[in-house]
PDB file of C-alpha atoms and ligand atoms in Angstrom:
ATOM      1  CA  MET A   1    -143.982  43.313 128.856  1.00 60.00           C
ATOM      2  CA  ALA A   2    -141.652  42.083 126.330  1.00 82.00           C
ATOM      3  CA  ARG A   3    -138.474  42.751 126.559  1.00 89.00           C
ATOM      4  CA  ARG A   4    -136.683  43.869 123.276  1.00 95.00           C
ATOM      5  CA  SER A   5    -132.712  42.741 122.435  1.00 97.00           C
ATOM      6  CA  ALA A   6    -130.127  45.950 122.453  1.00 98.00           C
ATOM      7  CA  LEU A   7    -130.029  45.263 118.583  1.00 98.00           C
ATOM      8  CA  LEU A   8    -133.598  45.703 118.208  1.00 98.00           C
ATOM      9  CA  ASN A   9    -133.747  48.694 120.982  1.00 98.00           C
ATOM     10  CA  VAL A  10    -130.974  50.354 118.455  1.00 98.00           C
ATOM     11  CA  MET A  11    -133.310  49.603 115.738  1.00 98.00           C
ATOM     12  CA  ALA A  12    -136.951  50.960 116.922  1.00 98.00           C
ATOM     13  CA  GLY A  13    -134.508  53.870 118.555  1.00 98.00           C
ATOM     14  CA  ALA A  14    -133.314  55.020 114.655  1.00 98.00           C
ATOM     15  CA  ALA A  15    -137.153  54.650 113.473  1.00 98.00           C
ATOM     16  CA  GLN A  16    -138.571  56.366 116.157  1.00 98.00           C
ATOM     17  CA  LYS A  17    -136.165  59.017 115.743  1.00 98.00           C
ATOM     18  CA  ALA A  18    -137.220  59.696 111.873  1.00 98.00           C
ATOM     19  CA  ALA A  19    -140.644  59.111 112.724  1.00 98.00           C
ATOM     20  CA  ARG A  20    -140.601  62.280 114.559  1.00 98.00           C
ATOM     21  CA  GLY A  21    -139.560  63.882 111.064  1.00 97.00           C
ATOM     22  CA  LEU A  22    -141.910  62.520 109.199  1.00 97.00           C
ATOM     23  CA  ILE A  23    -144.770  63.048 111.387  1.00 97.00           C
ATOM     24  CA  ARG A  24    -143.888  67.181 111.682  1.00 96.00           C
ATOM     25  CA  ASP A  25    -143.338  66.902 107.318  1.00 95.00           C
ATOM     26  CA  PHE A  26    -146.770  65.028 106.458  1.00 95.00           C
ATOM     27  CA  GLY A  27    -148.391  67.572 108.641  1.00 92.00           C
ATOM     28  CA  GLU A  28    -146.809  70.061 106.310  1.00 90.00           C
ATOM     29  CA  VAL A  29    -148.472  67.863 102.951  1.00 90.00           C
ATOM     30  CA  GLU A  30    -152.141  69.073 103.437  1.00 81.00           C
ATOM     31  CA  ASN A  31    -151.142  72.392 102.628  1.00 82.00           C
ATOM     32  CA  LEU A  32    -149.012  72.006  99.787  1.00 85.00           C
ATOM     33  CA  GLN A  33    -151.573  70.080  97.977  1.00 82.00           C
ATOM     34  CA  VAL A  34    -152.780  72.980  97.138  1.00 79.00           C
ATOM     35  CA  SER A  35    -149.719  74.304  95.304  1.00 79.00           C
ATOM     36  CA  ARG A  36    -148.950  74.410  91.456  1.00 76.00           C
ATOM     37  CA  LYS A  37    -146.339  72.172  91.834  1.00 77.00           C
ATOM     38  CA  GLY A  38    -147.890  69.741  94.880  1.00 79.00           C
ATOM     39  CA  PRO A  39    -145.482  68.848  97.743  1.00 89.00           C
ATOM     40  CA  ALA A  40    -143.260  66.411  95.710  1.00 89.00           C
ATOM     41  CA  ASP A  41    -139.836  68.113  96.128  1.00 90.00           C
ATOM     42  CA  PHE A  42    -140.917  68.253  99.767  1.00 90.00           C
ATOM     43  CA  VAL A  43    -141.918  64.222 100.386  1.00 89.00           C
ATOM     44  CA  SER A  44    -138.539  63.484  98.971  1.00 91.00           C
ATOM     45  CA  ALA A  45    -136.733  65.663 101.014  1.00 93.00           C
ATOM     46  CA  ALA A  46    -138.845  63.915 104.145  1.00 95.00           C
ATOM     47  CA  ASP A  47    -137.658  60.537 102.623  1.00 95.00           C
ATOM     48  CA  ARG A  48    -134.393  61.585 102.186  1.00 96.00           C
ATOM     49  CA  ALA A  49    -133.975  62.885 105.580  1.00 97.00           C
ATOM     50  CA  ALA A  50    -136.055  59.756 106.883  1.00 98.00           C
ATOM     51  CA  GLU A  51    -133.058  57.822 105.617  1.00 98.00           C
ATOM     52  CA  LYS A  52    -130.393  60.559 106.722  1.00 98.00           C
ATOM     53  CA  THR A  53    -131.740  59.999 110.182  1.00 98.00           C
ATOM     54  CA  ILE A  54    -131.808  56.069 110.238  1.00 98.00           C
ATOM     55  CA  HIS A  55    -128.120  55.647 108.733  1.00 98.00           C
ATOM     56  CA  ALA A  56    -126.869  58.110 111.220  1.00 98.00           C
ATOM     57  CA  GLU A  57    -128.548  55.972 114.724  1.00 98.00           C
ATOM     58  CA  LEU A  58    -127.978  52.749 113.019  1.00 98.00           C
ATOM     59  CA  ALA A  59    -124.066  53.700 112.307  1.00 98.00           C
ATOM     60  CA  LYS A  60    -123.434  55.171 115.268  1.00 98.00           C
ATOM     61  CA  ALA A  61    -124.361  51.993 117.073  1.00 98.00           C
ATOM     62  CA  ARG A  62    -123.104  49.209 115.458  1.00 98.00           C
ATOM     63  CA  PRO A  63    -120.172  51.225 113.332  1.00 98.00           C
ATOM     64  CA  ARG A  64    -119.056  48.138 111.082  1.00 98.00           C
ATOM     65  CA  TYR A  65    -122.441  46.796 109.987  1.00 98.00           C
ATOM     66  CA  GLY A  66    -122.942  47.606 105.979  1.00 98.00           C
ATOM     67  CA  PHE A  67    -126.156  49.328 104.895  1.00 98.00           C
ATOM     68  CA  LEU A  68    -128.968  48.669 101.273  1.00 98.00           C
ATOM     69  CA  MET A  69    -130.967  52.043 101.590  1.00 98.00           C
ATOM     70  CA  GLU A  70    -133.736  52.757  99.053  1.00 96.00           C
ATOM     71  CA  GLU A  71    -132.504  56.320  98.393  1.00 93.00           C
ATOM     72  CA  SER A  72    -128.637  55.536  98.912  1.00 94.00           C
ATOM     73  CA  GLY A  73    -127.901  52.704  98.023  1.00 97.00           C
ATOM     74  CA  GLU A  74    -125.758  50.316  98.727  1.00 97.00           C
ATOM     75  CA  LYS A  75    -122.894  50.730 101.455  1.00 96.00           C
ATOM     76  CA  ALA A  76    -120.674  48.221 102.174  1.00 96.00           C
ATOM     77  CA  GLY A  77    -119.608  47.674 105.840  1.00 96.00           C
ATOM     78  CA  ALA A  78    -116.142  45.957 107.598  1.00 98.00           C
ATOM     79  CA  ASP A  79    -118.355  43.262 108.625  1.00 98.00           C
ATOM     80  CA  SER A  80    -119.573  41.322 105.821  1.00 95.00           C
ATOM     81  CA  SER A  81    -121.921  39.863 107.957  1.00 98.00           C
ATOM     82  CA  ASN A  82    -124.682  41.688 108.969  1.00 98.00           C
ATOM     83  CA  ARG A  83    -126.172  44.150 106.864  1.00 98.00           C
ATOM     84  CA  TRP A  84    -129.176  46.758 107.570  1.00 98.00           C
ATOM     85  CA  ILE A  85    -131.875  46.897 104.684  1.00 98.00           C
ATOM     86  CA  VAL A  86    -133.912  50.177 105.184  1.00 98.00           C
ATOM     87  CA  ASP A  87    -136.526  51.784 103.797  1.00 98.00           C
ATOM     88  CA  PRO A  88    -137.239  55.459 105.264  1.00 98.00           C
ATOM     89  CA  LEU A  89    -140.549  55.469 103.650  1.00 97.00           C
ATOM     90  CA  ASP A  90    -142.746  53.306 102.465  1.00 98.00           C
ATOM     91  CA  GLY A  91    -146.178  54.554 101.093  1.00 97.00           C
ATOM     92  CA  THR A  92    -144.574  57.029  99.603  1.00 96.00           C
ATOM     93  CA  SER A  93    -147.486  57.677  97.091  1.00 95.00           C
ATOM     94  CA  ASN A  94    -150.086  58.030 100.269  1.00 96.00           C
ATOM     95  CA  PHE A  95    -147.618  60.188 102.307  1.00 96.00           C
ATOM     96  CA  LEU A  96    -147.981  63.083  99.235  1.00 94.00           C
ATOM     97  CA  HIS A  97    -151.204  63.113  99.453  1.00 93.00           C
ATOM     98  CA  GLY A  98    -151.972  63.284 102.829  1.00 93.00           C
ATOM     99  CA  PHE A  99    -153.003  59.365 103.293  1.00 95.00           C
ATOM    100  CA  ALA A 100    -151.981  58.966 106.617  1.00 96.00           C
ATOM    101  CA  HIS A 101    -151.147  54.946 105.776  1.00 98.00           C
ATOM    102  CA  PHE A 102    -147.055  55.088 105.711  1.00 98.00           C
ATOM    103  CA  SER A 103    -144.239  53.173 107.271  1.00 98.00           C
ATOM    104  CA  ILE A 104    -140.664  52.805 108.044  1.00 98.00           C
ATOM    105  CA  SER A 105    -138.794  49.723 107.835  1.00 98.00           C
ATOM    106  CA  ILE A 106    -135.970  48.519 109.283  1.00 98.00           C
ATOM    107  CA  GLY A 107    -134.304  44.903 108.450  1.00 98.00           C
ATOM    108  CA  LEU A 108    -130.852  43.036 109.430  1.00 98.00           C
ATOM    109  CA  GLU A 109    -129.696  40.832 107.742  1.00 98.00           C
ATOM    110  CA  ARG A 110    -127.408  38.116 108.926  1.00 98.00           C
ATOM    111  CA  ASP A 111    -125.244  35.882 106.509  1.00 97.00           C
ATOM    112  CA  GLY A 112    -127.738  36.548 103.244  1.00 95.00           C
ATOM    113  CA  ASP A 113    -130.703  35.581 105.670  1.00 95.00           C
ATOM    114  CA  PRO A 114    -132.878  38.072 107.874  1.00 97.00           C
ATOM    115  CA  PHE A 115    -132.115  37.819 111.430  1.00 98.00           C
ATOM    116  CA  ALA A 116    -134.407  40.938 112.881  1.00 98.00           C
ATOM    117  CA  GLY A 117    -137.059  43.570 111.842  1.00 98.00           C
ATOM    118  CA  VAL A 118    -138.723  46.283 112.855  1.00 98.00           C
ATOM    119  CA  ILE A 119    -141.540  48.043 111.105  1.00 99.00           C
ATOM    120  CA  TYR A 120    -142.824  51.283 112.092  1.00 99.00           C
ATOM    121  CA  SER A 121    -146.359  53.158 112.001  1.00 98.00           C
ATOM    122  CA  PRO A 122    -145.437  56.868 113.181  1.00 98.00           C
ATOM    123  CA  ILE A 123    -149.570  57.425 112.692  1.00 97.00           C
ATOM    124  CA  HIS A 124    -150.701  55.239 114.412  1.00 97.00           C
ATOM    125  CA  ASP A 125    -147.882  54.746 117.822  1.00 98.00           C
ATOM    126  CA  GLU A 126    -147.630  50.782 116.702  1.00 98.00           C
ATOM    127  CA  MET A 127    -143.610  49.443 116.147  1.00 98.00           C
ATOM    128  CA  PHE A 128    -143.778  45.709 114.973  1.00 98.00           C
ATOM    129  CA  TRP A 129    -140.615  44.166 115.539  1.00 98.00           C
ATOM    130  CA  ALA A 130    -139.070  40.429 114.967  1.00 98.00           C
ATOM    131  CA  GLU A 131    -135.711  39.029 116.318  1.00 98.00           C
ATOM    132  CA  LYS A 132    -135.035  35.262 115.006  1.00 98.00           C
ATOM    133  CA  GLY A 133    -135.833  32.414 117.529  1.00 97.00           C
ATOM    134  CA  SER A 134    -137.555  35.187 119.364  1.00 97.00           C
ATOM    135  CA  GLY A 135    -140.620  35.912 118.270  1.00 98.00           C
ATOM    136  CA  ALA A 136    -142.788  38.434 116.765  1.00 98.00           C
ATOM    137  CA  TYR A 137    -144.459  41.891 119.061  1.00 98.00           C
ATOM    138  CA  LEU A 138    -146.104  44.079 118.730  1.00 98.00           C
ATOM    139  CA  ASN A 139    -145.439  47.308 121.276  1.00 97.00           C
ATOM    140  CA  GLY A 140    -145.023  45.335 123.737  1.00 95.00           C
ATOM    141  CA  ASN A 141    -147.578  42.373 123.219  1.00 97.00           C
ATOM    142  CA  ARG A 142    -147.040  38.810 121.339  1.00 98.00           C
ATOM    143  CA  ILE A 143    -148.476  38.840 118.316  1.00 98.00           C
ATOM    144  CA  ARG A 144    -149.431  35.679 115.962  1.00 98.00           C
ATOM    145  CA  VAL A 145    -150.632  35.305 112.641  1.00 98.00           C
ATOM    146  CA  SER A 146    -154.481  34.538 111.660  1.00 98.00           C
ATOM    147  CA  ALA A 147    -155.821  30.840 112.506  1.00 98.00           C
ATOM    148  CA  ARG A 148    -157.757  31.301 109.350  1.00 98.00           C
ATOM    149  CA  HIS A 149    -157.998  28.032 107.791  1.00 97.00           C
ATOM    150  CA  ASN A 150    -160.895  29.198 104.376  1.00 97.00           C
ATOM    151  CA  MET A 151    -159.621  31.172 102.200  1.00 98.00           C
ATOM    152  CA  ALA A 152    -163.661  32.189 101.847  1.00 98.00           C
ATOM    153  CA  ASP A 153    -163.228  33.170 105.625  1.00 98.00           C
ATOM    154  CA  SER A 154    -159.641  35.513 105.043  1.00 98.00           C
ATOM    155  CA  LEU A 155    -158.596  38.712 103.827  1.00 98.00           C
ATOM    156  CA  PHE A 156    -155.635  39.059 101.695  1.00 98.00           C
ATOM    157  CA  ALA A 157    -153.841  42.528 100.933  1.00 98.00           C
ATOM    158  CA  THR A 158    -152.065  42.740  97.525  1.00 98.00           C
ATOM    159  CA  GLY A 159    -150.049  45.685  95.585  1.00 98.00           C
ATOM    160  CA  ILE A 160    -151.046  46.947  92.359  1.00 98.00           C
ATOM    161  CA  PRO A 161    -148.639  47.801  89.805  1.00 96.00           C
ATOM    162  CA  PHE A 162    -148.250  51.259  88.836  1.00 95.00           C
ATOM    163  CA  LYS A 163    -147.427  53.110  85.592  1.00 94.00           C
ATOM    164  CA  GLY A 164    -144.140  52.561  84.816  1.00 92.00           C
ATOM    165  CA  LYS A 165    -144.251  48.783  86.661  1.00 93.00           C
ATOM    166  CA  GLU A 166    -145.100  45.305  84.705  1.00 93.00           C
ATOM    167  CA  GLY A 167    -147.067  42.549  85.431  1.00 94.00           C
ATOM    168  CA  HIS A 168    -150.287  44.550  85.199  1.00 97.00           C
ATOM    169  CA  ASP A 169    -151.957  41.674  83.503  1.00 96.00           C
ATOM    170  CA  LEU A 170    -150.669  39.416  85.140  1.00 96.00           C
ATOM    171  CA  PHE A 171    -151.954  41.495  88.372  1.00 98.00           C
ATOM    172  CA  LEU A 172    -155.608  41.588  86.930  1.00 98.00           C
ATOM    173  CA  GLY A 173    -155.560  37.638  86.562  1.00 98.00           C
ATOM    174  CA  HIS A 174    -154.170  37.458  89.956  1.00 98.00           C
ATOM    175  CA  LEU A 175    -156.604  39.841  91.561  1.00 98.00           C
ATOM    176  CA  LYS A 176    -159.394  38.340  90.196  1.00 98.00           C
ATOM    177  CA  ALA A 177    -158.768  34.645  91.123  1.00 98.00           C
ATOM    178  CA  VAL A 178    -158.068  35.782  94.976  1.00 98.00           C
ATOM    179  CA  MET A 179    -161.258  37.750  94.341  1.00 98.00           C
ATOM    180  CA  ALA A 180    -163.817  34.859  93.756  1.00 98.00           C
ATOM    181  CA  VAL A 181    -162.263  32.808  96.699  1.00 98.00           C
ATOM    182  CA  SER A 182    -161.747  35.077  99.267  1.00 98.00           C
ATOM    183  CA  ALA A 183    -164.191  37.499 101.120  1.00 98.00           C
ATOM    184  CA  GLY A 184    -161.872  40.445 100.567  1.00 98.00           C
ATOM    185  CA  VAL A 185    -158.911  41.992  99.155  1.00 98.00           C
ATOM    186  CA  ARG A 186    -157.817  45.496 100.134  1.00 98.00           C
ATOM    187  CA  ARG A 187    -154.760  47.707  98.794  1.00 98.00           C
ATOM    188  CA  CYS A 188    -153.107  50.018 101.775  1.00 98.00           C
ATOM    189  CA  GLY A 189    -150.003  51.198 100.121  1.00 98.00           C
ATOM    190  CA  SER A 190    -147.426  50.233 102.215  1.00 98.00           C
ATOM    191  CA  ALA A 191    -145.817  46.648 101.353  1.00 98.00           C
ATOM    192  CA  ALA A 192    -144.034  46.551 104.554  1.00 98.00           C
ATOM    193  CA  LEU A 193    -146.881  47.662 106.441  1.00 98.00           C
ATOM    194  CA  ASP A 194    -149.433  44.947 105.073  1.00 98.00           C
ATOM    195  CA  ILE A 195    -146.505  42.125 106.076  1.00 99.00           C
ATOM    196  CA  ALA A 196    -146.407  43.470 109.553  1.00 99.00           C
ATOM    197  CA  TYR A 197    -150.523  42.829 108.967  1.00 99.00           C
ATOM    198  CA  VAL A 198    -150.058  39.582 108.384  1.00 99.00           C
ATOM    199  CA  ALA A 199    -147.534  38.677 111.392  1.00 99.00           C
ATOM    200  CA  ALA A 200    -150.092  40.470 113.094  1.00 98.00           C
ATOM    201  CA  GLY A 201    -153.070  38.487 112.069  1.00 98.00           C
ATOM    202  CA  ARG A 202    -155.325  41.156 110.909  1.00 98.00           C
ATOM    203  CA  PHE A 203    -154.930  39.902 107.786  1.00 98.00           C
ATOM    204  CA  ASP A 204    -154.569  36.585 106.591  1.00 98.00           C
ATOM    205  CA  GLY A 205    -152.337  36.815 103.332  1.00 98.00           C
ATOM    206  CA  PHE A 206    -150.908  38.955 101.228  1.00 98.00           C
ATOM    207  CA  TRP A 207    -149.011  38.812  98.055  1.00 98.00           C
ATOM    208  CA  GLU A 208    -147.039  41.614  95.539  1.00 98.00           C
ATOM    209  CA  ALA A 209    -144.905  40.662  92.753  1.00 97.00           C
ATOM    210  CA  GLY A 210    -141.692  43.367  91.584  1.00 96.00           C
ATOM    211  CA  LEU A 211    -140.380  44.577  95.213  1.00 98.00           C
ATOM    212  CA  ASN A 212    -137.617  45.485  96.415  1.00 98.00           C
ATOM    213  CA  PRO A 213    -135.875  44.031  99.405  1.00 98.00           C
ATOM    214  CA  TRP A 214    -136.140  46.826 101.376  1.00 98.00           C
ATOM    215  CA  ASP A 215    -140.067  46.554 101.147  1.00 98.00           C
ATOM    216  CA  MET A 216    -139.856  42.711 102.949  1.00 98.00           C
ATOM    217  CA  ALA A 217    -136.494  42.006 104.556  1.00 98.00           C
ATOM    218  CA  ALA A 218    -138.582  43.378 107.957  1.00 98.00           C
ATOM    219  CA  GLY A 219    -141.497  41.791 107.075  1.00 98.00           C
ATOM    220  CA  ILE A 220    -139.799  38.460 106.252  1.00 98.00           C
ATOM    221  CA  VAL A 221    -138.596  37.408 109.868  1.00 98.00           C
ATOM    222  CA  LEU A 222    -141.269  39.330 111.588  1.00 98.00           C
ATOM    223  CA  VAL A 223    -144.008  36.630 109.356  1.00 98.00           C
ATOM    224  CA  ARG A 224    -141.508  33.981 110.560  1.00 98.00           C
ATOM    225  CA  GLU A 225    -141.758  34.673 114.075  1.00 98.00           C
ATOM    226  CA  ALA A 226    -145.513  34.717 113.907  1.00 98.00           C
ATOM    227  CA  GLY A 227    -145.632  31.972 113.038  1.00 98.00           C
ATOM    228  CA  GLY A 228    -146.236  32.279 108.959  1.00 98.00           C
ATOM    229  CA  LEU A 229    -144.409  31.153 106.154  1.00 98.00           C
ATOM    230  CA  VAL A 230    -142.689  33.520 103.850  1.00 98.00           C
ATOM    231  CA  SER A 231    -142.292  32.913  99.516  1.00 98.00           C
ATOM    232  CA  ASP A 232    -141.992  33.996  96.101  1.00 97.00           C
ATOM    233  CA  LEU A 233    -145.163  33.417  94.550  1.00 95.00           C
ATOM    234  CA  ASP A 234    -143.893  30.076  93.197  1.00 90.00           C
ATOM    235  CA  GLY A 235    -143.752  28.761  97.068  1.00 91.00           C
ATOM    236  CA  GLY A 236    -139.685  28.839  95.966  1.00 93.00           C
ATOM    237  CA  ALA A 237    -137.586  30.875  99.267  1.00 94.00           C
ATOM    238  CA  ASP A 238    -136.417  33.404  96.293  1.00 92.00           C
ATOM    239  CA  MET A 239    -138.573  36.758  97.402  1.00 96.00           C
ATOM    240  CA  MET A 240    -135.420  38.738  98.488  1.00 96.00           C
ATOM    241  CA  ALA A 241    -133.613  38.662  94.877  1.00 95.00           C
ATOM    242  CA  SER A 242    -137.163  38.460  92.582  1.00 96.00           C
ATOM    243  CA  GLY A 243    -139.306  40.952  94.072  1.00 97.00           C
ATOM    244  CA  ASP A 244    -141.663  38.392  94.259  1.00 97.00           C
ATOM    245  CA  ILE A 245    -143.768  37.673  97.867  1.00 98.00           C
ATOM    246  CA  LEU A 246    -146.700  35.223  98.852  1.00 98.00           C
ATOM    247  CA  ALA A 247    -146.565  35.973 102.826  1.00 98.00           C
ATOM    248  CA  ALA A 248    -149.694  34.364 104.927  1.00 98.00           C
ATOM    249  CA  ASN A 249    -150.595  31.946 107.575  1.00 98.00           C
ATOM    250  CA  SER A 250    -149.939  28.502 107.655  1.00 98.00           C
ATOM    251  CA  HIS A 251    -152.922  26.975 106.049  1.00 98.00           C
ATOM    252  CA  LEU A 252    -153.091  30.015 103.430  1.00 98.00           C
ATOM    253  CA  HIS A 253    -149.828  29.779 101.758  1.00 98.00           C
ATOM    254  CA  ARG A 254    -150.488  26.653 100.057  1.00 97.00           C
ATOM    255  CA  PRO A 255    -154.234  27.393  98.922  1.00 98.00           C
ATOM    256  CA  LEU A 256    -152.923  31.281  97.805  1.00 98.00           C
ATOM    257  CA  ALA A 257    -149.792  29.796  95.970  1.00 97.00           C
ATOM    258  CA  GLU A 258    -152.329  27.709  94.186  1.00 97.00           C
ATOM    259  CA  VAL A 259    -154.604  30.073  93.143  1.00 98.00           C
ATOM    260  CA  LEU A 260    -152.167  32.570  92.160  1.00 97.00           C
ATOM    261  CA  GLY A 261    -150.728  29.941  90.261  1.00 96.00           C
ATOM    262  CA  ARG A 262    -153.354  28.550  88.724  1.00 96.00           C
ATOM    263  CA  ALA A 263    -154.651  32.401  87.701  1.00 95.00           C
ATOM    264  CA  SER A 264    -150.652  32.844  86.059  1.00 94.00           C
ATOM    265  CA  GLY A 265    -150.834  29.934  84.138  1.00 90.00           C
ATOM    266  CA  GLU A 266    -154.079  31.284  82.589  1.00 84.00           C
ATOM    267  CA  THR A 267    -152.880  34.844  81.294  1.00 72.00           C
TER     268      THR A 267
HETATM  269  C1  IPD B   1    -144.406  51.309  97.489  1.00 92.61           C
HETATM  270  C2  IPD B   1    -144.992  51.117  97.693  1.00 92.61           C
HETATM  271  C3  IPD B   1    -146.769  50.133  97.709  1.00 92.61           C
HETATM  272  C4  IPD B   1    -146.465  48.977  96.505  1.00 92.61           C
HETATM  273  C5  IPD B   1    -144.759  49.485  95.761  1.00 92.61           C
HETATM  274  C6  IPD B   1    -143.898  49.675  96.643  1.00 92.61           C
HETATM  275  P1  IPD B   1    -142.633  52.912  97.967  1.00 92.61           P
HETATM  276  O1  IPD B   1    -142.975  51.668  98.221  1.00 92.61           O
HETATM  277  O2  IPD B   1    -144.573  49.134  99.389  1.00 92.61           O
HETATM  278  O3  IPD B   1    -147.182  49.863  98.942  1.00 92.61           O
HETATM  279  O4  IPD B   1    -146.915  48.832  96.016  1.00 92.61           O
HETATM  280  O5  IPD B   1    -144.729  48.330  94.950  1.00 92.61           O
HETATM  281  O6  IPD B   1    -142.586  50.758  95.155  1.00 92.61           O
HETATM  282  O7  IPD B   1    -142.460  53.776  96.945  1.00 92.61           O
HETATM  283  O8  IPD B   1    -143.404  53.656  98.631  1.00 92.61           O
HETATM  284  O9  IPD B   1    -141.112  52.839  99.260  1.00 92.61           O
HETATM  285 CA1   CA B   2    -140.886  50.509  99.459  1.00 92.61          CA
HETATM  286 CA1   CA B   3    -139.804  54.095 100.535  1.00 92.61          CA
END
């Protein structure tokens, strides 16, 4: 059984505490589907409550660290080297519709680089965790990216842009190109969990454009520590700033980037 560092215990503990509230609230969502207003306000309250819990737990354990949180934004800390990057509920649309696939993502950035991350799936009680230099784990077991070499055998995940997001045509070009050469493409609705699944070898690769740092900070550490590669869609290292990410095992990272690159050129 792998032993988590004190830092990772703080992060995992915060995720688990927030998850208890989310699980309780997820049980209510189904009842609210039939109401005319639907569960939207209820879900945003659940989202904010989860963030509040995570913030309180992390601030109690590391009072000097800064924060970047999806709901409440940036909070500078006395320690400018360390910053928590938090998505309290990734997969909000799934949650809102009673579709049991969502996660909590907590990353720690140190001196500008992703350093540690936990991604927790409350429904499956799966805690993915990693710290730079110490490997990646799922609950108590070491995880590694898949060993597949061939695009034709590989299963990829992505995110589909929706109303209000840019790049619909570009996405369709990318999808068409990957569909034609792979064993399949999934859209599960929680980018953080998709990236964790790449680390665990369940997906051979993942790409999405237009994400935010809290969707990917924890996942970047997980995939790297599981032996995979992470970049933006062009193969560059600018994913946290651009919001575009491509994560895959080391054999498929370049072929996937090339397929996407060719499709971008044609769109
Ligand atoms: C969303 C999910 C989704 C992705 C969207 C994100 P949210 O995050 O990660 O999979 O496609 O781009 O915004 O809003 O559920 O935290
Ligand atoms: Ca998110
Ligand atoms: Ca969110």
